Amino acid sequence: MAVSGPTVVRRSLGRRLARHREAAKLTHAQVGAALGVSRSSINRLESGQVEIKIATIRALCREYRVADDETEALVALSPGTKAQGWWQTAVNGMTRH
């Protein structure tokens, strides 16, 4: 099944990153400290709440010691995390009277 839509892509990417973090036996706090961000920032990335930039994916993958081919597969998902969902487009297109 193809992954599409920003929310679906964010959640899928976040789950994959979480699995790599867990395999590396690191906590949200440890990763946040290593990257200079808060624990909650890492949690928001993994739960699919925010866009994930390519530089962030690469930094996380380095921290988790992810293989290059897997890193590139994760990076390829990044552009799909930026788009607005259909409901955001509908709300943004509405005008107030």
PDB file of C-alpha atoms in Angstrom:
ATOM      1  CA  MET A   1       0.000   0.000   0.000  1.00  0.00           C
ATOM      2  CA  ALA A   2       1.352   3.413  -0.955  1.00  0.00           C
ATOM      3  CA  VAL A   3       1.878   6.025   1.720  1.00  0.00           C
ATOM      4  CA  SER A   4       0.229   9.347   0.886  1.00  0.00           C
ATOM      5  CA  GLY A   5      -1.075  12.499   2.523  1.00  0.00           C
ATOM      6  CA  PRO A   6       1.038  14.540   4.915  1.00  0.00           C
ATOM      7  CA  THR A   7      -0.412  13.076   8.114  1.00  0.00           C
ATOM      8  CA  VAL A   8       0.036   9.499   6.930  1.00  0.00           C
ATOM      9  CA  VAL A   9       3.588  10.198   5.766  1.00  0.00           C
ATOM     10  CA  ARG A  10       4.491  11.981   9.020  1.00  0.00           C
ATOM     11  CA  ARG A  11       3.162   9.119  11.136  1.00  0.00           C
ATOM     12  CA  SER A  12       4.848   6.462   9.016  1.00  0.00           C
ATOM     13  CA  LEU A  13       8.172   8.288   9.068  1.00  0.00           C
ATOM     14  CA  GLY A  14       7.821   8.977  12.785  1.00  0.00           C
ATOM     15  CA  ARG A  15       7.159   5.303  13.573  1.00  0.00           C
ATOM     16  CA  ARG A  16      10.177   4.238  11.561  1.00  0.00           C
ATOM     17  CA  LEU A  17      12.394   6.758  13.327  1.00  0.00           C
ATOM     18  CA  ALA A  18      11.020   5.639  16.709  1.00  0.00           C
ATOM     19  CA  ARG A  19      11.894   2.014  15.901  1.00  0.00           C
ATOM     20  CA  HIS A  20      15.455   3.049  15.066  1.00  0.00           C
ATOM     21  CA  ARG A  21      15.698   5.068  18.294  1.00  0.00           C
ATOM     22  CA  GLU A  22      14.425   2.116  20.314  1.00  0.00           C
ATOM     23  CA  ALA A  23      16.847  -0.257  18.549  1.00  0.00           C
ATOM     24  CA  ALA A  24      19.662   2.128  19.510  1.00  0.00           C
ATOM     25  CA  LYS A  25      18.350   1.956  23.111  1.00  0.00           C
ATOM     26  CA  LEU A  26      18.035   5.734  23.364  1.00  0.00           C
ATOM     27  CA  THR A  27      15.352   7.770  25.114  1.00  0.00           C
ATOM     28  CA  HIS A  28      13.641  10.888  23.791  1.00  0.00           C
ATOM     29  CA  ALA A  29      15.622  12.882  26.351  1.00  0.00           C
ATOM     30  CA  GLN A  30      18.969  11.419  25.264  1.00  0.00           C
ATOM     31  CA  VAL A  31      18.304  12.107  21.596  1.00  0.00           C
ATOM     32  CA  GLY A  32      17.012  15.593  22.332  1.00  0.00           C
ATOM     33  CA  ALA A  33      20.123  16.403  24.341  1.00  0.00           C
ATOM     34  CA  ALA A  34      22.393  15.079  21.590  1.00  0.00           C
ATOM     35  CA  LEU A  35      20.640  17.211  18.964  1.00  0.00           C
ATOM     36  CA  GLY A  36      20.085  20.267  21.129  1.00  0.00           C
ATOM     37  CA  VAL A  37      16.289  20.052  21.162  1.00  0.00           C
ATOM     38  CA  SER A  38      13.723  19.156  23.790  1.00  0.00           C
ATOM     39  CA  ARG A  39      12.513  15.663  24.582  1.00  0.00           C
ATOM     40  CA  SER A  40       9.045  16.757  23.520  1.00  0.00           C
ATOM     41  CA  SER A  41      10.374  17.835  20.098  1.00  0.00           C
ATOM     42  CA  ILE A  42      11.546  14.282  19.452  1.00  0.00           C
ATOM     43  CA  ASN A  43       8.196  12.969  20.662  1.00  0.00           C
ATOM     44  CA  ARG A  44       6.310  15.304  18.288  1.00  0.00           C
ATOM     45  CA  LEU A  45       8.443  14.114  15.360  1.00  0.00           C
ATOM     46  CA  GLU A  46       7.809  10.471  16.176  1.00  0.00           C
ATOM     47  CA  SER A  47       4.068  10.958  16.648  1.00  0.00           C
ATOM     48  CA  GLY A  48       3.678  12.658  13.268  1.00  0.00           C
ATOM     49  CA  GLN A  49       2.581  16.022  14.622  1.00  0.00           C
ATOM     50  CA  VAL A  50       5.111  18.118  12.708  1.00  0.00           C
ATOM     51  CA  GLU A  51       6.978  18.349   9.421  1.00  0.00           C
ATOM     52  CA  ILE A  52      10.319  16.536   9.502  1.00  0.00           C
ATOM     53  CA  LYS A  53      13.125  18.274   7.657  1.00  0.00           C
ATOM     54  CA  ILE A  54      15.813  16.361   5.762  1.00  0.00           C
ATOM     55  CA  ALA A  55      18.593  17.689   8.005  1.00  0.00           C
ATOM     56  CA  THR A  56      16.707  16.408  11.060  1.00  0.00           C
ATOM     57  CA  ILE A  57      16.246  12.962   9.539  1.00  0.00           C
ATOM     58  CA  ARG A  58      19.939  12.759   8.723  1.00  0.00           C
ATOM     59  CA  ALA A  59      20.924  13.889  12.239  1.00  0.00           C
ATOM     60  CA  LEU A  60      18.605  11.334  13.830  1.00  0.00           C
ATOM     61  CA  CYS A  61      19.877   8.568  11.567  1.00  0.00           C
ATOM     62  CA  ARG A  62      23.494   9.405  12.463  1.00  0.00           C
ATOM     63  CA  GLU A  63      22.593   9.317  16.154  1.00  0.00           C
ATOM     64  CA  TYR A  64      20.829   5.961  15.721  1.00  0.00           C
ATOM     65  CA  ARG A  65      23.584   4.581  13.447  1.00  0.00           C
ATOM     66  CA  VAL A  66      21.121   3.795  10.667  1.00  0.00           C
ATOM     67  CA  ALA A  67      22.511   2.306   7.446  1.00  0.00           C
ATOM     68  CA  ASP A  68      22.924   4.699   4.517  1.00  0.00           C
ATOM     69  CA  ASP A  69      20.293   2.996   2.334  1.00  0.00           C
ATOM     70  CA  GLU A  70      17.683   3.180   5.095  1.00  0.00           C
ATOM     71  CA  THR A  71      18.619   6.802   5.800  1.00  0.00           C
ATOM     72  CA  GLU A  72      18.042   7.673   2.140  1.00  0.00           C
ATOM     73  CA  ALA A  73      14.691   5.854   2.169  1.00  0.00           C
ATOM     74  CA  LEU A  74      13.633   7.928   5.179  1.00  0.00           C
ATOM     75  CA  VAL A  75      14.924  11.154   3.595  1.00  0.00           C
ATOM     76  CA  ALA A  76      12.820  10.402   0.509  1.00  0.00           C
ATOM     77  CA  LEU A  77       9.693  10.646   2.678  1.00  0.00           C
ATOM     78  CA  SER A  78      10.501  14.135   3.992  1.00  0.00           C
ATOM     79  CA  PRO A  79       8.855  16.183   1.209  1.00  0.00           C
ATOM     80  CA  GLY A  80       5.561  14.412   1.875  1.00  0.00           C
ATOM     81  CA  THR A  81       5.496  15.741   5.441  1.00  0.00           C
ATOM     82  CA  LYS A  82       5.214  19.375   4.298  1.00  0.00           C
ATOM     83  CA  ALA A  83       1.973  19.442   2.360  1.00  0.00           C
ATOM     84  CA  GLN A  84      -1.298  20.461   3.922  1.00  0.00           C
ATOM     85  CA  GLY A  85      -3.985  17.848   4.402  1.00  0.00           C
ATOM     86  CA  TRP A  86      -7.287  18.253   2.564  1.00  0.00           C
ATOM     87  CA  TRP A  87      -8.960  19.572   5.734  1.00  0.00           C
ATOM     88  CA  GLN A  88      -6.291  22.274   6.178  1.00  0.00           C
ATOM     89  CA  THR A  89      -6.736  23.374   2.571  1.00  0.00           C
ATOM     90  CA  ALA A  90     -10.522  23.524   3.058  1.00  0.00           C
ATOM     91  CA  VAL A  91     -10.247  25.547   6.273  1.00  0.00           C
ATOM     92  CA  ASN A  92      -7.639  27.913   4.823  1.00  0.00           C
ATOM     93  CA  GLY A  93      -9.842  28.458   1.777  1.00  0.00           C
ATOM     94  CA  MET A  94     -12.833  29.526   3.881  1.00  0.00           C
ATOM     95  CA  THR A  95     -13.485  33.196   4.477  1.00  0.00           C
ATOM     96  CA  ARG A  96     -15.073  34.763   7.527  1.00  0.00           C
ATOM     97  CA  HIS A  97     -17.968  37.143   7.178  1.00  0.00           C
TER      98      HIS A  97
END
